[in-house]
Amino acid sequence: MLRHLALLALLAFLAGCAAQPPEPDPIRRALQNLGDRAVARVMQVEALQPPADQVLLLVSPDVDNSLEIGSERFLESLTRALLGASDGPQVLDWRPAMSGEGGDHQWRMESRLEATAPRLQLTDRDLLPYRLTLSLYRPDMESALWQTEIEGAFDATAL
């Protein structure tokens, strides 16, 4: 009897291990996709070549509250995407004390995620249109040396 219970417990354990992993969090997936798109653009910037020799100082992003995404969560997603890039740059959090002179390989990256329209209500979901603006600065300069925009829409049911 004890053997049968042990065998049954082992089979239940193995069945649980063989099951499909749970679906990723939809918010995380949406932010991951946006981070991947952003990194693809950053990795193509001529001034950042080769990216592995560069240091990106990430400024805390400016995130529109109507998108229902916290700036910390977006920063984490963007940082993960940058760190996950093959032969990507080094990534550090920027602090105001870092202003001033920086090395030739240091860049301050600012990001702004804003709603571009009110919530769009479809029959099966709500969409939140957005625009992500990425800007690269030298640590000692006030004007951007590179800037790009990425537009899209988040599925509000995932947020």
CSV table of N, CA and C in Angstrom, one decimal:
chain,number,residue,atom,x,y,z
A,1,MET,N,0.8,-1.2,0.0
A,1,MET,CA,0.0,0.0,0.0
A,1,MET,C,0.9,1.3,0.0
A,2,LEU,N,1.9,1.3,0.8
A,2,LEU,CA,2.8,2.4,0.9
A,2,LEU,C,3.5,2.6,-0.5
A,3,ARG,N,3.9,1.5,-1.1
A,3,ARG,CA,4.5,1.6,-2.5
A,3,ARG,C,3.6,2.3,-3.5
A,4,HIS,N,2.3,1.9,-3.4
A,4,HIS,CA,1.3,2.5,-4.4
A,4,HIS,C,1.2,4.0,-4.1
A,5,LEU,N,1.1,4.4,-2.9
A,5,LEU,CA,1.0,5.8,-2.6
A,5,LEU,C,2.3,6.6,-3.0
A,6,ALA,N,3.4,6.0,-2.8
A,6,ALA,CA,4.7,6.6,-3.2
A,6,ALA,C,4.7,6.7,-4.7
A,7,LEU,N,4.3,5.7,-5.4
A,7,LEU,CA,4.3,5.7,-6.9
A,7,LEU,C,3.3,6.8,-7.4
A,8,LEU,N,2.2,6.9,-6.8
A,8,LEU,CA,1.2,7.8,-7.1
A,8,LEU,C,1.7,9.3,-6.9
A,9,ALA,N,2.3,9.5,-5.8
A,9,ALA,CA,2.9,10.8,-5.5
A,9,ALA,C,4.0,11.2,-6.5
A,10,LEU,N,4.8,10.2,-6.8
A,10,LEU,CA,5.9,10.4,-7.8
A,10,LEU,C,5.3,10.8,-9.2
A,11,LEU,N,4.3,10.1,-9.6
A,11,LEU,CA,3.6,10.4,-10.9
A,11,LEU,C,3.0,11.7,-10.9
A,12,ALA,N,2.3,12.1,-9.8
A,12,ALA,CA,1.7,13.4,-9.7
A,12,ALA,C,2.8,14.5,-9.8
A,13,PHE,N,3.9,14.3,-9.1
A,13,PHE,CA,5.0,15.2,-9.1
A,13,PHE,C,5.6,15.4,-10.5
A,14,LEU,N,5.8,14.3,-11.2
A,14,LEU,CA,6.4,14.3,-12.6
A,14,LEU,C,5.4,15.0,-13.5
A,15,ALA,N,4.1,14.7,-13.4
A,15,ALA,CA,3.1,15.3,-14.2
A,15,ALA,C,3.1,16.9,-14.0
A,16,GLY,N,3.3,17.3,-12.8
A,16,GLY,CA,3.3,18.7,-12.5
A,16,GLY,C,4.6,19.4,-13.1
A,17,CYS,N,5.7,18.6,-13.1
A,17,CYS,CA,6.9,19.2,-13.7
A,17,CYS,C,6.8,19.2,-15.3
A,18,ALA,N,6.1,18.3,-15.8
A,18,ALA,CA,6.0,18.2,-17.3
A,18,ALA,C,4.9,19.2,-17.9
A,19,ALA,N,4.1,19.8,-17.0
A,19,ALA,CA,3.1,20.7,-17.5
A,19,ALA,C,3.7,22.0,-18.1
A,20,GLN,N,3.0,22.6,-19.0
A,20,GLN,CA,3.5,23.8,-19.6
A,20,GLN,C,3.6,24.9,-18.5
A,21,PRO,N,4.7,25.7,-18.6
A,21,PRO,CA,4.8,26.8,-17.7
A,21,PRO,C,3.7,27.8,-17.8
A,22,PRO,N,3.4,28.5,-16.7
A,22,PRO,CA,2.3,29.5,-16.8
A,22,PRO,C,2.7,30.6,-17.8
A,23,GLU,N,1.6,31.2,-18.4
A,23,GLU,CA,1.8,32.3,-19.3
A,23,GLU,C,2.5,33.5,-18.6
A,24,PRO,N,3.4,34.2,-19.3
A,24,PRO,CA,4.0,35.3,-18.7
A,24,PRO,C,2.9,36.4,-18.4
A,25,ASP,N,3.2,37.2,-17.4
A,25,ASP,CA,2.4,38.3,-17.1
A,25,ASP,C,2.2,39.2,-18.3
A,26,PRO,N,0.9,39.5,-18.7
A,26,PRO,CA,0.7,40.3,-19.9
A,26,PRO,C,1.4,41.7,-19.9
A,27,ILE,N,1.4,42.3,-18.7
A,27,ILE,CA,2.0,43.6,-18.6
A,27,ILE,C,3.5,43.5,-18.8
A,28,ARG,N,4.1,42.5,-18.2
A,28,ARG,CA,5.5,42.3,-18.4
A,28,ARG,C,5.9,42.0,-19.8
A,29,ARG,N,5.0,41.2,-20.5
A,29,ARG,CA,5.3,40.9,-21.9
A,29,ARG,C,5.2,42.1,-22.8
A,30,ALA,N,4.2,43.0,-22.5
A,30,ALA,CA,4.0,44.2,-23.3
A,30,ALA,C,5.2,45.1,-23.1
A,31,LEU,N,5.6,45.3,-21.9
A,31,LEU,CA,6.8,46.1,-21.6
A,31,LEU,C,8.1,45.5,-22.2
A,32,GLN,N,8.2,44.2,-22.1
A,32,GLN,CA,9.3,43.5,-22.7
A,32,GLN,C,9.4,43.8,-24.2
A,33,ASN,N,8.3,43.7,-24.9
A,33,ASN,CA,8.3,43.9,-26.3
A,33,ASN,C,8.7,45.3,-26.6
A,34,LEU,N,8.2,46.3,-25.8
A,34,LEU,CA,8.5,47.7,-26.0
A,34,LEU,C,10.0,47.9,-25.8
A,35,GLY,N,10.5,47.3,-24.7
A,35,GLY,CA,12.0,47.4,-24.4
A,35,GLY,C,12.8,46.8,-25.5
A,36,ASP,N,12.4,45.7,-26.1
A,36,ASP,CA,13.1,45.1,-27.2
A,36,ASP,C,13.2,46.0,-28.4
A,37,ARG,N,12.0,46.6,-28.7
A,37,ARG,CA,12.0,47.5,-29.8
A,37,ARG,C,12.9,48.7,-29.6
A,38,ALA,N,12.9,49.2,-28.4
A,38,ALA,CA,13.8,50.4,-28.0
A,38,ALA,C,15.3,50.0,-28.1
A,39,VAL,N,15.6,48.8,-27.6
A,39,VAL,CA,17.0,48.4,-27.7
A,39,VAL,C,17.5,48.2,-29.1
A,40,ALA,N,16.6,47.7,-30.0
A,40,ALA,CA,17.0,47.5,-31.4
A,40,ALA,C,17.3,48.8,-32.0
A,41,ARG,N,16.6,49.9,-31.7
A,41,ARG,CA,16.9,51.2,-32.2
A,41,ARG,C,18.2,51.8,-31.6
A,42,VAL,N,18.4,51.6,-30.3
A,42,VAL,CA,19.6,52.1,-29.7
A,42,VAL,C,20.9,51.4,-30.2
A,43,MET,N,20.8,50.1,-30.4
A,43,MET,CA,21.9,49.4,-30.9
A,43,MET,C,22.4,49.8,-32.3
A,44,GLN,N,21.5,50.5,-33.0
A,44,GLN,CA,21.9,50.9,-34.4
A,44,GLN,C,22.5,52.3,-34.5
A,45,VAL,N,22.5,53.0,-33.3
A,45,VAL,CA,23.0,54.4,-33.3
A,45,VAL,C,24.5,54.4,-33.7
A,46,GLU,N,24.8,55.1,-34.7
A,46,GLU,CA,26.2,55.1,-35.2
A,46,GLU,C,27.2,55.5,-34.2
A,47,ALA,N,26.9,56.5,-33.4
A,47,ALA,CA,27.8,57.1,-32.4
A,47,ALA,C,28.1,56.0,-31.2
A,48,LEU,N,27.2,55.0,-31.1
A,48,LEU,CA,27.4,54.0,-30.0
A,48,LEU,C,28.2,52.8,-30.5
A,49,GLN,N,28.7,52.9,-31.7
A,49,GLN,CA,29.4,51.7,-32.2
A,49,GLN,C,30.9,51.6,-31.7
A,50,PRO,N,31.4,50.5,-31.3
A,50,PRO,CA,30.6,49.3,-30.9
A,50,PRO,C,29.9,49.5,-29.6
A,51,PRO,N,28.7,49.0,-29.4
A,51,PRO,CA,27.9,49.2,-28.2
A,51,PRO,C,28.6,48.6,-27.0
A,52,ALA,N,29.3,47.5,-27.1
A,52,ALA,CA,29.9,46.9,-26.0
A,52,ALA,C,31.0,47.8,-25.3
A,53,ASP,N,31.5,48.8,-26.0
A,53,ASP,CA,32.4,49.7,-25.4
A,53,ASP,C,31.8,51.0,-24.8
A,54,GLN,N,30.5,51.0,-24.8
A,54,GLN,CA,29.8,52.2,-24.3
A,54,GLN,C,29.2,52.0,-22.9
A,55,VAL,N,28.9,53.1,-22.2
A,55,VAL,CA,28.2,53.0,-20.9
A,55,VAL,C,27.0,53.9,-21.1
A,56,LEU,N,25.8,53.4,-20.8
A,56,LEU,CA,24.6,54.1,-20.8
A,56,LEU,C,24.2,54.4,-19.4
A,57,LEU,N,24.0,55.7,-19.1
A,57,LEU,CA,23.5,56.2,-17.8
A,57,LEU,C,22.0,56.4,-17.9
A,58,LEU,N,21.2,55.6,-17.4
A,58,LEU,CA,19.8,55.7,-17.6
A,58,LEU,C,19.1,56.6,-16.5
A,59,VAL,N,18.5,57.6,-17.1
A,59,VAL,CA,17.8,58.6,-16.2
A,59,VAL,C,16.4,58.0,-15.9
A,60,SER,N,15.9,58.2,-14.7
A,60,SER,CA,14.5,57.7,-14.4
A,60,SER,C,13.6,58.2,-15.4
A,61,PRO,N,12.8,57.3,-16.1
A,61,PRO,CA,11.9,57.7,-17.1
A,61,PRO,C,10.7,58.6,-16.7
A,62,ASP,N,10.2,59.4,-17.6
A,62,ASP,CA,9.0,60.2,-17.4
A,62,ASP,C,7.9,59.4,-18.0
A,63,VAL,N,7.0,58.9,-17.2
A,63,VAL,CA,5.9,58.0,-17.7
A,63,VAL,C,4.6,58.7,-17.3
A,64,ASP,N,3.8,58.8,-18.4
A,64,ASP,CA,2.4,59.4,-18.3
A,64,ASP,C,1.6,58.5,-17.3
A,65,ASN,N,1.0,59.1,-16.3
A,65,ASN,CA,0.2,58.4,-15.3
A,65,ASN,C,-1.0,57.7,-16.0
A,66,SER,N,-1.6,58.3,-17.0
A,66,SER,CA,-2.8,57.7,-17.7
A,66,SER,C,-2.5,56.4,-18.3
A,67,LEU,N,-1.2,56.0,-18.5
A,67,LEU,CA,-0.9,54.7,-19.1
A,67,LEU,C,-0.9,53.6,-18.0
A,68,GLU,N,-1.0,54.0,-16.7
A,68,GLU,CA,-1.2,53.0,-15.6
A,68,GLU,C,0.0,52.1,-15.5
A,69,ILE,N,1.2,52.7,-15.9
A,69,ILE,CA,2.5,51.9,-15.7
A,69,ILE,C,3.4,52.8,-14.9
A,70,GLY,N,3.9,52.3,-13.8
A,70,GLY,CA,4.9,53.0,-13.0
A,70,GLY,C,6.2,53.2,-13.7
A,71,SER,N,6.8,54.4,-13.4
A,71,SER,CA,8.1,54.6,-14.0
A,71,SER,C,9.2,53.6,-13.6
A,72,GLU,N,9.1,53.1,-12.4
A,72,GLU,CA,10.1,52.1,-11.9
A,72,GLU,C,9.9,50.8,-12.7
A,73,ARG,N,8.7,50.4,-13.0
A,73,ARG,CA,8.4,49.2,-13.7
A,73,ARG,C,8.9,49.3,-15.2
A,74,PHE,N,8.7,50.5,-15.8
A,74,PHE,CA,9.2,50.7,-17.1
A,74,PHE,C,10.7,50.7,-17.2
A,75,LEU,N,11.3,51.4,-16.2
A,75,LEU,CA,12.8,51.5,-16.1
A,75,LEU,C,13.4,50.1,-16.0
A,76,GLU,N,12.8,49.2,-15.1
A,76,GLU,CA,13.2,47.9,-15.0
A,76,GLU,C,13.2,47.1,-16.3
A,77,SER,N,12.1,47.2,-17.0
A,77,SER,CA,11.9,46.6,-18.3
A,77,SER,C,13.0,47.0,-19.3
A,78,LEU,N,13.2,48.3,-19.4
A,78,LEU,CA,14.1,48.9,-20.3
A,78,LEU,C,15.6,48.5,-20.0
A,79,THR,N,15.9,48.5,-18.7
A,79,THR,CA,17.2,48.0,-18.2
A,79,THR,C,17.4,46.6,-18.5
A,80,ARG,N,16.4,45.7,-18.3
A,80,ARG,CA,16.6,44.3,-18.6
A,80,ARG,C,16.8,44.1,-20.1
A,81,ALA,N,16.1,44.8,-20.9
A,81,ALA,CA,16.2,44.7,-22.4
A,81,ALA,C,17.6,45.1,-22.8
A,82,LEU,N,18.1,46.2,-22.2
A,82,LEU,CA,19.5,46.7,-22.6
A,82,LEU,C,20.6,45.7,-22.1
A,83,LEU,N,20.4,45.2,-20.9
A,83,LEU,CA,21.4,44.2,-20.4
A,83,LEU,C,21.3,42.9,-21.1
A,84,GLY,N,20.2,42.6,-21.7
A,84,GLY,CA,20.0,41.3,-22.4
A,84,GLY,C,20.5,41.4,-23.9
A,85,ALA,N,20.9,42.5,-24.3
A,85,ALA,CA,21.3,42.7,-25.7
A,85,ALA,C,22.7,42.0,-25.9
A,86,SER,N,22.8,41.3,-26.9
A,86,SER,CA,24.1,40.6,-27.2
A,86,SER,C,25.1,41.7,-27.5
A,87,ASP,N,26.3,41.7,-26.9
A,87,ASP,CA,27.3,42.7,-27.1
A,87,ASP,C,26.8,44.1,-26.8
A,88,GLY,N,25.9,44.2,-25.9
A,88,GLY,CA,25.3,45.5,-25.6
A,88,GLY,C,26.1,46.4,-24.7
A,89,PRO,N,25.7,47.6,-24.4
A,89,PRO,CA,26.5,48.5,-23.6
A,89,PRO,C,26.4,48.1,-22.1
A,90,GLN,N,27.2,48.7,-21.3
A,90,GLN,CA,27.1,48.6,-19.9
A,90,GLN,C,26.0,49.6,-19.5
A,91,VAL,N,25.2,49.3,-18.5
A,91,VAL,CA,24.0,50.1,-18.1
A,91,VAL,C,24.1,50.4,-16.6
A,92,LEU,N,24.0,51.7,-16.3
A,92,LEU,CA,24.0,52.2,-14.9
A,92,LEU,C,22.8,53.1,-14.7
A,93,ASP,N,22.3,53.2,-13.5
A,93,ASP,CA,21.3,54.2,-13.2
A,93,ASP,C,22.0,55.6,-13.1
A,94,TRP,N,21.5,56.6,-13.7
A,94,TRP,CA,22.0,57.9,-13.6
A,94,TRP,C,21.5,58.6,-12.4
A,95,ARG,N,22.4,59.4,-11.8
A,95,ARG,CA,22.1,60.2,-10.6
A,95,ARG,C,22.6,61.6,-10.9
A,96,PRO,N,21.9,62.7,-10.4
A,96,PRO,CA,22.3,64.0,-10.7
A,96,PRO,C,23.8,64.3,-10.3
A,97,ALA,N,24.4,63.6,-9.4
A,97,ALA,CA,25.8,63.8,-9.0
A,97,ALA,C,26.7,63.4,-10.2
A,98,MET,N,26.1,62.6,-11.2
A,98,MET,CA,26.9,62.2,-12.3
A,98,MET,C,27.0,63.3,-13.4
A,99,SER,N,26.3,64.4,-13.2
A,99,SER,CA,26.4,65.5,-14.2
A,99,SER,C,27.8,66.0,-14.3
A,100,GLY,N,28.1,66.6,-15.4
A,100,GLY,CA,29.4,67.2,-15.7
A,100,GLY,C,30.2,66.3,-16.6
A,101,GLU,N,31.5,66.3,-16.4
A,101,GLU,CA,32.3,65.6,-17.4
A,101,GLU,C,32.1,64.1,-17.3
A,102,GLY,N,32.1,63.5,-18.5
A,102,GLY,CA,32.1,62.1,-18.6
A,102,GLY,C,33.1,61.6,-19.6
A,103,GLY,N,33.3,60.4,-19.7
A,103,GLY,CA,34.2,59.8,-20.6
A,103,GLY,C,33.7,59.8,-22.0
A,104,ASP,N,34.5,59.6,-23.0
A,104,ASP,CA,34.1,59.5,-24.4
A,104,ASP,C,33.0,58.4,-24.7
A,105,HIS,N,33.0,57.5,-23.8
A,105,HIS,CA,32.1,56.3,-24.0
A,105,HIS,C,30.9,56.4,-23.1
A,106,GLN,N,30.7,57.5,-22.5
A,106,GLN,CA,29.5,57.6,-21.6
A,106,GLN,C,28.4,58.4,-22.3
A,107,TRP,N,27.2,57.9,-22.1
A,107,TRP,CA,26.0,58.5,-22.7
A,107,TRP,C,24.9,58.5,-21.6
A,108,ARG,N,24.2,59.6,-21.5
A,108,ARG,CA,23.0,59.7,-20.6
A,108,ARG,C,21.8,59.5,-21.5
A,109,MET,N,21.0,58.5,-21.1
A,109,MET,CA,19.8,58.2,-21.9
A,109,MET,C,18.5,58.5,-21.2
A,110,GLU,N,17.8,59.4,-21.8
A,110,GLU,CA,16.5,59.8,-21.2
A,110,GLU,C,15.4,59.2,-22.0
A,111,SER,N,14.3,58.9,-21.3
A,111,SER,CA,13.1,58.3,-21.9
A,111,SER,C,11.8,58.9,-21.4
A,112,ARG,N,10.9,59.0,-22.3
A,112,ARG,CA,9.6,59.6,-22.0
A,112,ARG,C,8.5,58.7,-22.6
A,113,LEU,N,7.6,58.1,-21.8
A,113,LEU,CA,6.5,57.3,-22.3
A,113,LEU,C,5.2,58.1,-22.0
A,114,GLU,N,4.6,58.5,-23.1
A,114,GLU,CA,3.4,59.3,-23.0
A,114,GLU,C,2.2,58.7,-23.8
A,115,ALA,N,1.0,59.0,-23.3
A,115,ALA,CA,-0.2,58.7,-24.0
A,115,ALA,C,-0.4,59.6,-25.1
A,116,THR,N,-0.7,59.1,-26.3
A,116,THR,CA,-0.9,60.0,-27.5
A,116,THR,C,-2.3,60.3,-27.8
A,117,ALA,N,-3.2,59.5,-27.2
A,117,ALA,CA,-4.7,59.7,-27.4
A,117,ALA,C,-5.4,59.1,-26.2
A,118,PRO,N,-6.7,59.5,-26.1
A,118,PRO,CA,-7.5,58.8,-25.0
A,118,PRO,C,-7.6,57.3,-25.3
A,119,ARG,N,-8.0,56.6,-24.3
A,119,ARG,CA,-8.2,55.2,-24.4
A,119,ARG,C,-9.2,54.9,-25.5
A,120,LEU,N,-8.8,54.0,-26.4
A,120,LEU,CA,-9.6,53.5,-27.5
A,120,LEU,C,-10.4,52.3,-27.1
A,121,GLN,N,-11.7,52.4,-27.2
A,121,GLN,CA,-12.6,51.3,-26.8
A,121,GLN,C,-13.0,50.5,-28.0
A,122,LEU,N,-12.6,49.3,-28.1
A,122,LEU,CA,-13.0,48.3,-29.2
A,122,LEU,C,-14.0,47.4,-28.6
A,123,THR,N,-14.5,46.5,-29.4
A,123,THR,CA,-15.6,45.6,-28.9
A,123,THR,C,-15.0,44.6,-27.9
A,124,ASP,N,-13.8,44.2,-28.0
A,124,ASP,CA,-13.3,43.2,-27.1
A,124,ASP,C,-12.1,43.6,-26.2
A,125,ARG,N,-11.7,44.9,-26.4
A,125,ARG,CA,-10.6,45.4,-25.5
A,125,ARG,C,-10.5,46.9,-25.6
A,126,ASP,N,-9.7,47.4,-24.7
A,126,ASP,CA,-9.4,48.8,-24.7
A,126,ASP,C,-7.9,49.0,-25.0
A,127,LEU,N,-7.6,50.0,-25.9
A,127,LEU,CA,-6.2,50.2,-26.2
A,127,LEU,C,-5.7,51.6,-25.7
A,128,LEU,N,-4.5,51.6,-25.2
A,128,LEU,CA,-3.9,52.9,-24.8
A,128,LEU,C,-2.8,53.2,-25.7
A,129,PRO,N,-3.0,54.2,-26.7
A,129,PRO,CA,-1.9,54.6,-27.6
A,129,PRO,C,-0.8,55.3,-26.8
A,130,TYR,N,0.4,55.0,-27.2
A,130,TYR,CA,1.6,55.6,-26.6
A,130,TYR,C,2.6,56.0,-27.5
A,131,ARG,N,3.5,56.9,-27.1
A,131,ARG,CA,4.7,57.2,-27.8
A,131,ARG,C,5.9,57.2,-26.8
A,132,LEU,N,6.9,56.4,-27.2
A,132,LEU,CA,8.1,56.3,-26.4
A,132,LEU,C,9.2,57.2,-27.1
A,133,THR,N,9.7,58.1,-26.4
A,133,THR,CA,10.8,59.0,-26.9
A,133,THR,C,12.1,58.6,-26.2
A,134,LEU,N,13.1,58.3,-26.9
A,134,LEU,CA,14.4,58.0,-26.3
A,134,LEU,C,15.4,59.1,-26.8
A,135,SER,N,16.2,59.6,-25.9
A,135,SER,CA,17.2,60.6,-26.3
A,135,SER,C,18.5,60.3,-25.7
A,136,LEU,N,19.6,60.5,-26.4
A,136,LEU,CA,21.0,60.3,-25.9
A,136,LEU,C,21.7,61.6,-25.8
A,137,TYR,N,22.3,61.8,-24.7
A,137,TYR,CA,23.1,63.0,-24.4
A,137,TYR,C,24.5,62.6,-24.0
A,138,ARG,N,25.4,63.5,-24.2
A,138,ARG,CA,26.7,63.4,-23.5
A,138,ARG,C,26.4,63.9,-22.1
A,139,PRO,N,27.1,63.3,-21.1
A,139,PRO,CA,26.9,63.7,-19.7
A,139,PRO,C,27.0,65.2,-19.5
A,140,ASP,N,27.9,65.9,-20.2
A,140,ASP,CA,28.1,67.3,-20.0
A,140,ASP,C,27.4,68.2,-21.0
A,141,MET,N,26.4,67.7,-21.7
A,141,MET,CA,25.7,68.5,-22.7
A,141,MET,C,24.2,68.5,-22.4
A,142,GLU,N,23.5,69.6,-22.8
A,142,GLU,CA,22.1,69.7,-22.6
A,142,GLU,C,21.3,69.4,-23.8
A,143,SER,N,21.9,69.3,-25.0
A,143,SER,CA,21.1,69.0,-26.2
A,143,SER,C,21.3,67.6,-26.6
A,144,ALA,N,20.3,66.9,-27.0
A,144,ALA,CA,20.4,65.5,-27.4
A,144,ALA,C,21.2,65.4,-28.7
A,145,LEU,N,22.0,64.4,-28.7
A,145,LEU,CA,22.8,64.1,-29.9
A,145,LEU,C,22.1,63.0,-30.8
A,146,TRP,N,21.1,62.4,-30.2
A,146,TRP,CA,20.3,61.4,-31.0
A,146,TRP,C,18.9,61.3,-30.3
A,147,GLN,N,17.9,61.1,-31.1
A,147,GLN,CA,16.6,60.9,-30.5
A,147,GLN,C,15.7,60.1,-31.5
A,148,THR,N,14.9,59.3,-30.9
A,148,THR,CA,13.9,58.5,-31.7
A,148,THR,C,12.6,58.3,-31.0
A,149,GLU,N,11.6,58.0,-31.8
A,149,GLU,CA,10.2,57.8,-31.2
A,149,GLU,C,9.7,56.5,-31.7
A,150,ILE,N,9.0,55.8,-30.8
A,150,ILE,CA,8.4,54.5,-31.0
A,150,ILE,C,6.9,54.7,-30.6
A,151,GLU,N,6.0,54.4,-31.6
A,151,GLU,CA,4.6,54.5,-31.3
A,151,GLU,C,3.9,53.2,-31.3
A,152,GLY,N,2.9,53.0,-30.5
A,152,GLY,CA,2.1,51.8,-30.5
A,152,GLY,C,1.0,51.9,-29.5
A,153,ALA,N,0.4,50.8,-29.1
A,153,ALA,CA,-0.7,50.8,-28.1
A,153,ALA,C,-0.6,49.6,-27.2
A,154,PHE,N,-0.9,49.9,-25.9
A,154,PHE,CA,-1.0,48.8,-24.9
A,154,PHE,C,-2.4,48.3,-24.9
A,155,ASP,N,-2.6,47.0,-24.7
A,155,ASP,CA,-3.9,46.5,-24.4
A,155,ASP,C,-4.2,46.8,-23.0
A,156,ALA,N,-5.2,47.6,-22.7
A,156,ALA,CA,-5.5,48.0,-21.4
A,156,ALA,C,-6.0,46.9,-20.5
A,157,THR,N,-6.5,45.8,-21.1
A,157,THR,CA,-6.9,44.7,-20.2
A,157,THR,C,-5.7,44.0,-19.6
A,158,ALA,N,-4.5,44.2,-20.3
A,158,ALA,CA,-3.2,43.6,-19.7
A,158,ALA,C,-2.7,44.5,-18.6
A,159,LEU,N,-3.0,45.7,-18.6
A,159,LEU,CA,-2.5,46.6,-17.6
A,159,LEU,C,-3.4,46.6,-16.4
